[in-house]
Coordinates of C-alpha atoms and ligand atoms in Angstrom, one line a residue:
M1 CA 6.2 21.3 -15.6
S2 CA 3.9 20.1 -18.4
F3 CA 3.8 16.7 -20.0
L4 CA 4.3 18.1 -23.4
S5 CA 7.5 19.7 -22.4
Q6 CA 8.8 16.3 -21.4
G7 CA 8.6 15.2 -24.9
F8 CA 5.6 13.0 -24.7
S9 CA 3.6 12.5 -27.9
P10 CA 0.3 14.6 -28.4
D11 CA -1.8 11.3 -28.1
I12 CA -0.3 10.6 -24.7
V13 CA -0.8 14.1 -23.5
R14 CA -4.4 14.0 -24.7
A15 CA -5.0 10.9 -22.8
L16 CA -3.4 12.4 -19.6
T17 CA -5.5 15.5 -20.0
E18 CA -8.5 13.2 -20.0
C19 CA -7.3 11.6 -16.8
G20 CA -7.0 15.1 -15.3
Y21 CA -3.3 15.3 -15.3
E22 CA -2.0 18.7 -16.1
K23 CA 1.3 19.0 -14.4
L24 CA 3.8 16.4 -13.2
T25 CA 3.8 15.5 -9.6
P26 CA 7.3 15.7 -7.7
V27 CA 8.1 12.0 -8.2
Q28 CA 7.3 12.4 -12.0
Q29 CA 9.3 15.6 -12.1
Q30 CA 12.4 13.8 -10.7
A31 CA 11.9 10.3 -12.3
I32 CA 10.8 11.0 -15.7
P33 CA 13.9 12.8 -17.2
H34 CA 16.1 10.0 -16.0
A35 CA 13.9 7.5 -17.1
R36 CA 13.7 9.0 -20.6
R37 CA 17.5 8.8 -20.8
G38 CA 17.5 5.2 -20.1
Q39 CA 18.8 5.3 -16.7
D40 CA 18.0 2.8 -13.8
I41 CA 16.1 4.3 -11.0
L42 CA 15.7 3.7 -7.3
A43 CA 12.8 5.7 -6.0
H44 CA 11.4 6.2 -2.6
A45 CA 7.8 7.1 -3.3
Q46 CA 4.6 5.7 -1.8
T47 CA 1.3 5.0 -3.3
G48 CA -0.5 8.2 -4.1
T49 CA 2.4 10.3 -5.3
G50 CA 1.8 9.4 -9.0
K51 CA 4.6 6.7 -9.2
T52 CA 2.6 4.6 -11.7
A53 CA 2.7 7.3 -14.4
A54 CA 6.3 8.2 -13.3
F55 CA 7.7 4.7 -14.5
S56 CA 5.1 4.0 -17.1
L57 CA 4.9 7.0 -19.2
P58 CA 8.6 6.9 -20.2
I59 CA 8.2 3.2 -21.1
I60 CA 5.1 3.8 -23.2
Q61 CA 6.8 6.6 -25.2
Q62 CA 9.9 4.5 -25.8
I63 CA 7.5 1.7 -27.0
I64 CA 6.0 3.9 -29.6
D65 CA 9.3 5.6 -30.5
E66 CA 10.9 2.1 -31.3
P67 CA 8.3 -0.1 -32.4
K68 CA 9.1 -3.9 -32.5
P69 CA 7.0 -6.9 -33.8
R70 CA 4.5 -7.8 -31.0
S71 CA 4.6 -11.4 -29.7
R72 CA 4.7 -13.3 -26.3
A73 CA 8.5 -13.7 -26.8
N74 CA 8.9 -10.1 -27.4
V75 CA 7.5 -8.6 -24.2
R76 CA 8.9 -5.0 -24.1
A77 CA 8.1 -4.2 -20.5
L78 CA 7.6 -6.3 -17.3
I79 CA 6.0 -4.6 -14.3
L80 CA 6.0 -6.6 -11.1
A81 CA 3.8 -5.6 -8.1
P82 CA 3.0 -7.6 -4.9
T83 CA -0.9 -7.9 -5.2
R84 CA -3.5 -8.5 -7.7
E85 CA -5.3 -5.4 -6.8
L86 CA -2.2 -3.3 -7.5
V87 CA -1.4 -5.2 -10.7
D88 CA -5.1 -4.6 -11.8
Q89 CA -4.7 -0.9 -10.9
I90 CA -1.4 -0.4 -12.8
S91 CA -2.6 -2.2 -15.9
K92 CA -5.9 -0.1 -15.9
N93 CA -3.8 3.1 -15.5
I94 CA -1.6 2.2 -18.4
E95 CA -4.6 1.3 -20.5
S96 CA -5.9 4.7 -20.0
Y97 CA -2.7 6.5 -20.8
T98 CA -2.4 4.4 -24.1
Q99 CA -6.1 4.8 -25.2
Y100 CA -5.0 6.8 -28.3
I101 CA -2.0 4.6 -29.2
D102 CA -1.3 1.0 -30.1
V103 CA 0.3 -0.3 -27.0
N104 CA -1.1 -3.8 -25.6
V105 CA -1.1 -4.3 -21.9
V106 CA -1.8 -7.6 -20.3
A107 CA -2.2 -8.2 -16.5
V108 CA -1.6 -11.6 -14.9
F109 CA -2.2 -12.4 -11.3
G110 CA -3.2 -15.4 -9.1
G111 CA -6.9 -16.0 -8.3
A112 CA -8.2 -15.6 -11.9
K113 CA -8.2 -18.2 -14.7
M114 CA -4.9 -19.3 -16.2
S115 CA -6.6 -20.0 -19.5
S116 CA -8.0 -16.5 -20.2
Q117 CA -4.6 -15.0 -19.3
E118 CA -2.9 -17.5 -21.7
R119 CA -5.1 -16.5 -24.5
K120 CA -4.2 -12.7 -24.0
L121 CA -0.4 -13.6 -23.8
E122 CA -0.6 -15.6 -27.0
K123 CA -1.8 -12.7 -28.8
G124 CA 1.4 -10.7 -27.9
V125 CA 2.4 -8.3 -25.2
D126 CA 4.1 -5.0 -25.1
V127 CA 3.6 -4.3 -21.4
L128 CA 3.0 -7.2 -19.0
V129 CA 1.9 -6.3 -15.3
A130 CA 2.2 -9.3 -13.0
T131 CA 2.3 -10.7 -9.5
P132 CA 5.5 -13.0 -9.1
G133 CA 3.8 -16.2 -8.3
R134 CA 1.3 -16.3 -11.2
L135 CA 4.1 -15.0 -13.6
I136 CA 6.4 -17.9 -12.7
E137 CA 3.5 -20.4 -13.5
H138 CA 3.2 -18.8 -16.9
M139 CA 7.0 -18.7 -17.5
E140 CA 7.2 -22.5 -16.6
L141 CA 4.4 -23.2 -19.1
G142 CA 6.4 -21.3 -21.8
N143 CA 3.6 -18.8 -22.1
V144 CA 5.8 -16.0 -22.0
S145 CA 9.6 -15.2 -22.3
F146 CA 11.8 -12.2 -21.4
A147 CA 14.5 -12.8 -24.0
N148 CA 13.9 -9.3 -25.5
L149 CA 13.0 -7.2 -22.5
D150 CA 13.7 -3.5 -22.6
F151 CA 12.2 -2.4 -19.2
L152 CA 11.7 -4.0 -15.9
V153 CA 9.8 -2.3 -13.0
F154 CA 9.4 -3.4 -9.3
D155 CA 6.6 -1.5 -7.8
E156 CA 6.1 -1.6 -4.0
A157 CA 9.5 -3.7 -3.8
D158 CA 9.4 -3.3 -0.1
R159 CA 5.9 -5.1 0.0
M160 CA 7.3 -7.9 -2.2
L161 CA 10.2 -8.5 0.2
D162 CA 7.8 -8.5 3.2
M163 CA 5.5 -11.0 1.5
G164 CA 8.5 -13.3 0.9
F165 CA 8.8 -12.9 -2.9
I166 CA 12.5 -12.7 -2.8
G167 CA 12.8 -16.3 -4.1
A168 CA 10.3 -15.6 -6.8
I169 CA 12.2 -12.5 -7.9
R170 CA 15.2 -14.4 -8.3
T171 CA 13.6 -17.0 -10.3
I172 CA 12.0 -14.4 -12.6
M173 CA 15.4 -12.6 -13.0
S174 CA 16.9 -16.0 -14.2
G175 CA 14.6 -15.9 -17.1
V176 CA 15.5 -12.2 -18.0
V177 CA 18.1 -11.9 -20.7
G178 CA 20.6 -9.0 -20.5
H179 CA 20.0 -6.0 -18.4
P180 CA 16.8 -4.2 -19.4
Q181 CA 16.4 -0.6 -18.0
T182 CA 15.3 -1.4 -14.3
M183 CA 13.3 0.9 -11.9
L184 CA 12.6 0.0 -8.4
F185 CA 10.0 1.8 -6.3
S186 CA 9.4 1.3 -2.8
A187 CA 7.7 3.3 0.1
T188 CA 10.1 2.3 2.8
S189 CA 13.7 1.4 2.9
S190 CA 15.5 -1.4 4.8
P191 CA 18.9 -3.1 4.6
Q192 CA 17.2 -6.0 2.7
M193 CA 15.7 -3.5 0.3
N194 CA 19.1 -1.9 -0.4
A195 CA 20.7 -5.2 -0.9
L196 CA 18.1 -6.1 -3.6
A197 CA 18.5 -2.7 -5.3
Q198 CA 22.3 -3.3 -5.3
D199 CA 21.7 -6.6 -7.1
L200 CA 19.1 -5.5 -9.6
L201 CA 20.3 -1.8 -10.4
R202 CA 23.1 -0.4 -12.4
K203 CA 24.3 3.0 -11.4
P204 CA 20.7 4.0 -10.5
K205 CA 19.6 7.6 -10.1
R206 CA 18.0 8.1 -6.7
V207 CA 14.7 9.7 -6.6
I208 CA 13.3 10.7 -3.1
V209 CA 10.0 12.2 -2.9
N210 CA 9.4 12.5 0.9
A211 CA 12.1 11.9 3.4
E212 CA 12.6 8.1 3.7
N213 CA 9.9 6.4 5.6
S214 CA 7.9 9.7 6.1
T215 CA 4.3 10.1 5.3
A216 CA 2.6 12.3 2.8
E217 CA 2.8 16.0 4.1
T218 CA -0.9 16.7 3.2
V219 CA -2.1 14.2 5.8
A220 CA -3.6 15.3 9.2
H221 CA -2.9 12.5 11.7
V222 CA -4.9 12.1 14.9
V223 CA -5.0 9.4 17.7
Y224 CA -7.9 8.5 19.7
P225 CA -6.7 6.7 22.8
V226 CA -9.6 4.2 23.7
D227 CA -10.0 0.7 25.1
E228 CA -10.0 -2.2 22.9
D229 CA -13.7 -3.1 23.6
R230 CA -14.8 0.3 22.9
K231 CA -13.4 0.6 19.4
R232 CA -16.5 -0.4 17.6
E233 CA -18.7 2.1 19.2
L234 CA -16.2 4.8 18.7
L235 CA -15.9 4.1 15.0
S236 CA -19.8 4.4 14.5
E237 CA -19.9 7.5 16.6
L238 CA -17.2 9.3 14.8
I239 CA -18.5 8.3 11.3
G240 CA -21.8 9.5 12.4
R241 CA -21.2 12.6 14.4
K242 CA -18.4 13.9 12.0
N243 CA -20.4 12.8 9.0
W244 CA -17.5 11.1 7.4
Q245 CA -18.5 9.9 3.9
Q246 CA -15.8 7.7 2.6
V247 CA -13.7 5.9 5.2
L248 CA -11.2 3.0 4.8
V249 CA -10.7 1.1 8.0
F250 CA -7.7 -1.0 8.6
V251 CA -8.0 -4.1 11.0
N252 CA -5.4 -6.7 11.6
Y253 CA -7.5 -9.8 11.5
K254 CA -10.2 -11.0 9.1
E255 CA -12.3 -11.9 12.1
T256 CA -12.3 -8.4 13.3
A257 CA -13.2 -7.1 9.7
N258 CA -16.2 -9.4 9.8
E259 CA -17.4 -8.2 13.2
V260 CA -16.8 -4.5 12.4
V261 CA -18.9 -4.7 9.3
K262 CA -21.6 -6.4 11.0
E263 CA -21.7 -3.9 13.7
L264 CA -21.5 -0.9 11.3
K265 CA -24.3 -2.3 9.4
L266 CA -26.4 -2.8 12.7
D267 CA -25.7 1.0 13.3
G268 CA -27.2 1.8 9.8
I269 CA -23.8 2.5 8.2
N270 CA -23.3 0.7 4.8
A271 CA -20.0 -1.0 5.0
V272 CA -18.1 -3.6 2.8
L273 CA -15.4 -6.1 3.4
C274 CA -12.1 -6.6 1.8
H275 CA -10.0 -9.5 3.1
G276 CA -8.1 -12.5 2.0
D277 CA -10.9 -14.9 2.4
K278 CA -13.1 -13.0 -0.1
A279 CA -12.9 -14.1 -3.7
Q280 CA -11.2 -11.9 -6.1
S281 CA -14.6 -10.8 -7.6
A282 CA -16.0 -10.2 -4.1
R283 CA -13.1 -7.8 -3.3
R284 CA -13.4 -6.1 -6.6
R285 CA -17.2 -5.6 -6.2
A286 CA -16.7 -4.3 -2.7
L287 CA -14.0 -1.8 -4.0
E288 CA -16.3 -0.6 -6.9
E289 CA -19.1 0.0 -4.2
F290 CA -16.8 1.7 -2.0
K291 CA -15.3 3.8 -4.7
S292 CA -18.7 4.7 -6.2
G293 CA -20.0 6.0 -2.8
K294 CA -22.6 3.1 -2.5
A295 CA -20.8 1.9 0.5
R296 CA -19.5 4.5 3.0
V297 CA -17.0 2.3 4.7
M298 CA -14.6 -0.3 3.5
V299 CA -13.1 -2.6 6.3
A300 CA -9.8 -4.1 5.1
T301 CA -7.0 -6.1 6.3
E302 CA -3.5 -5.0 5.4
V303 CA -2.7 -7.6 2.6
A304 CA -6.0 -7.3 0.9
A305 CA -5.8 -3.5 0.7
R306 CA -2.3 -3.3 -0.5
G307 CA -1.7 -0.6 -3.1
L308 CA -5.3 0.1 -3.7
D309 CA -5.8 3.3 -5.4
I310 CA -9.1 5.0 -4.3
Q311 CA -8.9 8.5 -5.6
G312 CA -9.3 11.4 -3.1
L313 CA -9.9 9.2 -0.1
P314 CA -10.6 11.6 2.8
H315 CA -10.4 9.2 5.7
V316 CA -8.3 6.3 6.7
V317 CA -8.8 4.7 10.2
N318 CA -6.5 2.3 12.0
Y319 CA -8.9 0.3 13.9
D320 CA -6.1 -1.8 15.0
M321 CA -2.5 -0.4 15.1
P322 CA -0.4 -2.3 12.5
F323 CA 2.1 -4.8 13.9
L324 CA 5.0 -3.1 12.0
A325 CA 5.4 0.7 12.1
E326 CA 6.3 0.8 8.4
D327 CA 2.7 -0.6 7.6
Y328 CA 1.4 2.6 9.1
V329 CA 3.2 4.4 6.3
H330 CA 1.6 2.1 3.8
R331 CA -1.9 2.3 5.3
I332 CA -2.2 6.0 5.4
G333 CA -0.7 6.3 1.9
R334 CA -4.3 5.8 0.8
T335 CA -5.3 9.2 1.9
G336 CA -3.7 12.7 1.2
R337 CA -3.1 11.6 -2.4
A338 CA -1.9 13.7 -5.3
G339 CA -1.9 16.9 -3.4
Q340 CA -5.1 16.4 -1.7
Q341 CA -5.7 16.9 2.1
G342 CA -6.1 13.6 3.9
H343 CA -7.2 12.5 7.4
A344 CA -5.4 9.6 9.2
V345 CA -7.1 8.4 12.4
S346 CA -5.7 5.8 14.7
F347 CA -7.6 4.2 17.5
V348 CA -4.8 3.2 20.1
S349 CA -5.4 1.1 23.2
R350 CA -3.1 0.9 26.0
E351 CA -1.8 -2.2 24.5
E352 CA -0.9 -0.5 21.4
E353 CA 1.0 2.4 22.8
L354 CA 4.4 1.0 22.1
T355 CA 3.6 0.7 18.4
L356 CA 2.4 4.4 18.5
V357 CA 5.7 5.4 19.8
Q358 CA 7.6 3.4 17.1
I359 CA 5.5 5.0 14.5
E360 CA 6.2 8.5 15.8
N361 CA 9.9 7.8 15.7
L362 CA 9.6 6.4 12.3
I363 CA 7.7 9.4 10.8
Q364 CA 9.5 11.8 13.2
Q365 CA 6.3 13.4 14.0
R366 CA 4.3 13.6 17.2
I367 CA 0.7 12.6 16.5
K368 CA -2.0 14.7 18.1
R369 CA -4.1 12.8 20.7
V370 CA -7.8 13.7 20.9
Q371 CA -9.8 12.3 23.7
L372 CA -13.5 11.8 22.9
A373 CA -15.6 12.3 26.1
G374 CA -17.0 9.0 27.3
Y375 CA -14.3 6.9 25.4
E376 CA -11.4 7.5 27.9
P377 CA -9.4 4.3 28.4
A378 CA -9.5 2.7 31.8
N379 CA -6.5 3.0 34.0
R380 CA -3.2 0.9 33.6
D381 CA -4.0 -1.4 36.6
A382 CA -7.3 -2.3 35.0
L383 CA -5.4 -2.9 31.8
L384 CA -3.0 -5.2 33.3
V385 CA -5.9 -7.3 35.0
K386 CA -7.7 -7.4 31.7
M387 CA -4.7 -8.4 29.6
Q388 CA -4.1 -11.3 32.1
S389 CA -7.6 -12.5 31.6
K390 CA -7.9 -12.1 27.8
P391 CA -7.3 -14.9 25.4
A392 CA -3.8 -14.8 23.6
Y393 CA -3.7 -13.6 20.1
K394 CA -0.7 -14.1 17.6
D395 CA 0.8 -11.5 15.3
R396 CA 2.3 -12.3 11.9
Q397 CA 5.5 -13.7 13.5
G398 CA 3.4 -15.9 15.5
R399 CA 4.2 -13.9 18.7
T400 CA 1.6 -14.0 21.3
N401 CA 0.7 -11.1 23.4
N402 CA -0.9 -12.7 26.2
A403 CA 0.2 -16.4 27.3
D404 CA -0.9 -17.0 30.9
D405 CA 2.2 -18.2 32.6
Q406 CA 3.9 -16.2 35.3
G407 CA 7.0 -15.4 32.9
N408 CA 4.7 -13.8 30.6
A409 CA 2.9 -11.9 33.2
E410 CA 6.2 -10.4 34.4
R411 CA 7.3 -9.6 30.9
R412 CA 4.0 -7.7 30.4
L413 CA 4.8 -5.7 33.4
R414 CA 8.1 -4.8 32.0
L415 CA 6.6 -3.9 28.9
M416 CA 4.1 -1.5 30.5
R417 CA 7.0 0.3 32.3
A418 CA 8.8 0.4 28.9
I419 CA 5.6 2.0 27.4
K420 CA 5.4 4.5 30.3
N421 CA 9.1 5.5 29.7
K422 CA 8.8 5.7 26.0
S423 CA 5.6 7.7 26.3
S424 CA 7.2 10.4 28.6
K425 CA 10.2 10.5 26.0
T426 CA 7.7 11.1 23.2
T427 CA 6.3 14.0 24.7
R428 CA 9.6 15.6 23.9
L429 CA 9.3 14.9 20.2
K430 CA 8.6 18.0 18.1
K431 CA 5.0 18.8 17.5
Ligands
AMP1 P1 -0.1 6.5 -7.9 O1 0.9 6.9 -6.9 O2 0.5 6.2 -9.1 O3 -1.1 5.4 -7.4 O4 -1.1 7.7 -8.3 C1 -2.0 8.2 -7.2 C2 -3.2 9.0 -8.0 O5 -2.7 10.3 -8.5 C3 -3.9 8.3 -9.1 O6 -5.3 8.4 -8.9 C4 -3.5 9.0 -10.3 O7 -4.4 8.8 -11.3 C5 -3.2 10.3 -9.9 N1 -2.1 11.0 -10.6 C6 -0.9 10.6 -11.0 N2 -0.2 11.6 -11.7 C7 -1.0 12.6 -11.6 C8 -0.8 14.1 -12.2 N3 0.4 14.4 -12.9 N4 -1.9 14.9 -12.0 C9 -2.9 14.5 -11.3 N5 -3.3 13.2 -10.9 C10 -2.3 12.3 -11.0

């Protein structure tokens, strides 16, 4: 299906052709016709499916079909996204789609100067792309108003909920007059997500690109069972031996990210860091170096890498398994994008086996295990001894995996038994 057949103006189609877009992706095929008819949309689609164009092209076309005076009190479309990186990416995409037409896009997000954003807002905005926190600051200062909003988009809505933006969303909604056409995009679904959708959307058309909570079909998943303390060596070994050229590595902690980058560099592999302690400019520079191929590896924490669009990314490595199975879906959404083959590799220590089982249940797929000779994990008894002697760490909910009292030792033993049972159940899952 071509973009011209969807009634987009030749100037938009010309820009899309220059972006390399010839045909609509599945999410675009499903969402664009409804969006063009002015309907609300609830879409389950992950990053990499072409969702940005799916929601933004109908908005852009409508803005040029029905021009209105441009001012900061006349924002036509508001697009909310959870992170500054995603906001930056969405606004850049829209700028490239609108390069031959007169549509003004402004991005506002935290970590950048208020004053320069204020100046842009003062000039008038057609499409505003924003993170919730910074947007509220601008609303409170009267820098922008949504009295005449025609379109409202929530991108990665599940992420916004995870990050605790529900209050911020309600504050923003209290400043929105009437009911703009609203589109909500989310990679995963949950009861909280459904409740939000019910509040925000009017008779929405549902768009489901993959089965809910499933991962892109073009991704090959592989698990390397390995002990925690051998992961660093394994990473260098695989990158070198398999000659992986562009590798996004996810870790759970900033400290791990720092260590992994240091080790990779010692092994002669050029790696950059992307985590929350890094300034926005440093993160952007790291991303540029990674995208351009100057850096072969980018090591990132979940929050920092959320929503990043790195075109044609061939390899994603879960150096640590995510705390939540849903995060696996988000992480590997960086690879296998827009129809290209991707490769998702997970390093799974014995301690992380339970998460692996949860992930397999979520994506309804058994992930292939590959054992690299020399990296076989030690046996379970050795693991128990090691777990008891290791310092505790805390996950996002503040749960510790290893306190040293007797009760916890017993809990761990029960957990290990549960893992064993679950693992034997998993082997029955479909290959
Ligand atoms: P998104 O899911 O919006 O982050 O898009 C993922 C990637 O697919 C981005 O690099 C887009 O530029 C690209 N893309 C989006 N739509 C198309 C299309 N119709 N044809 C080719 N590439 C596309």
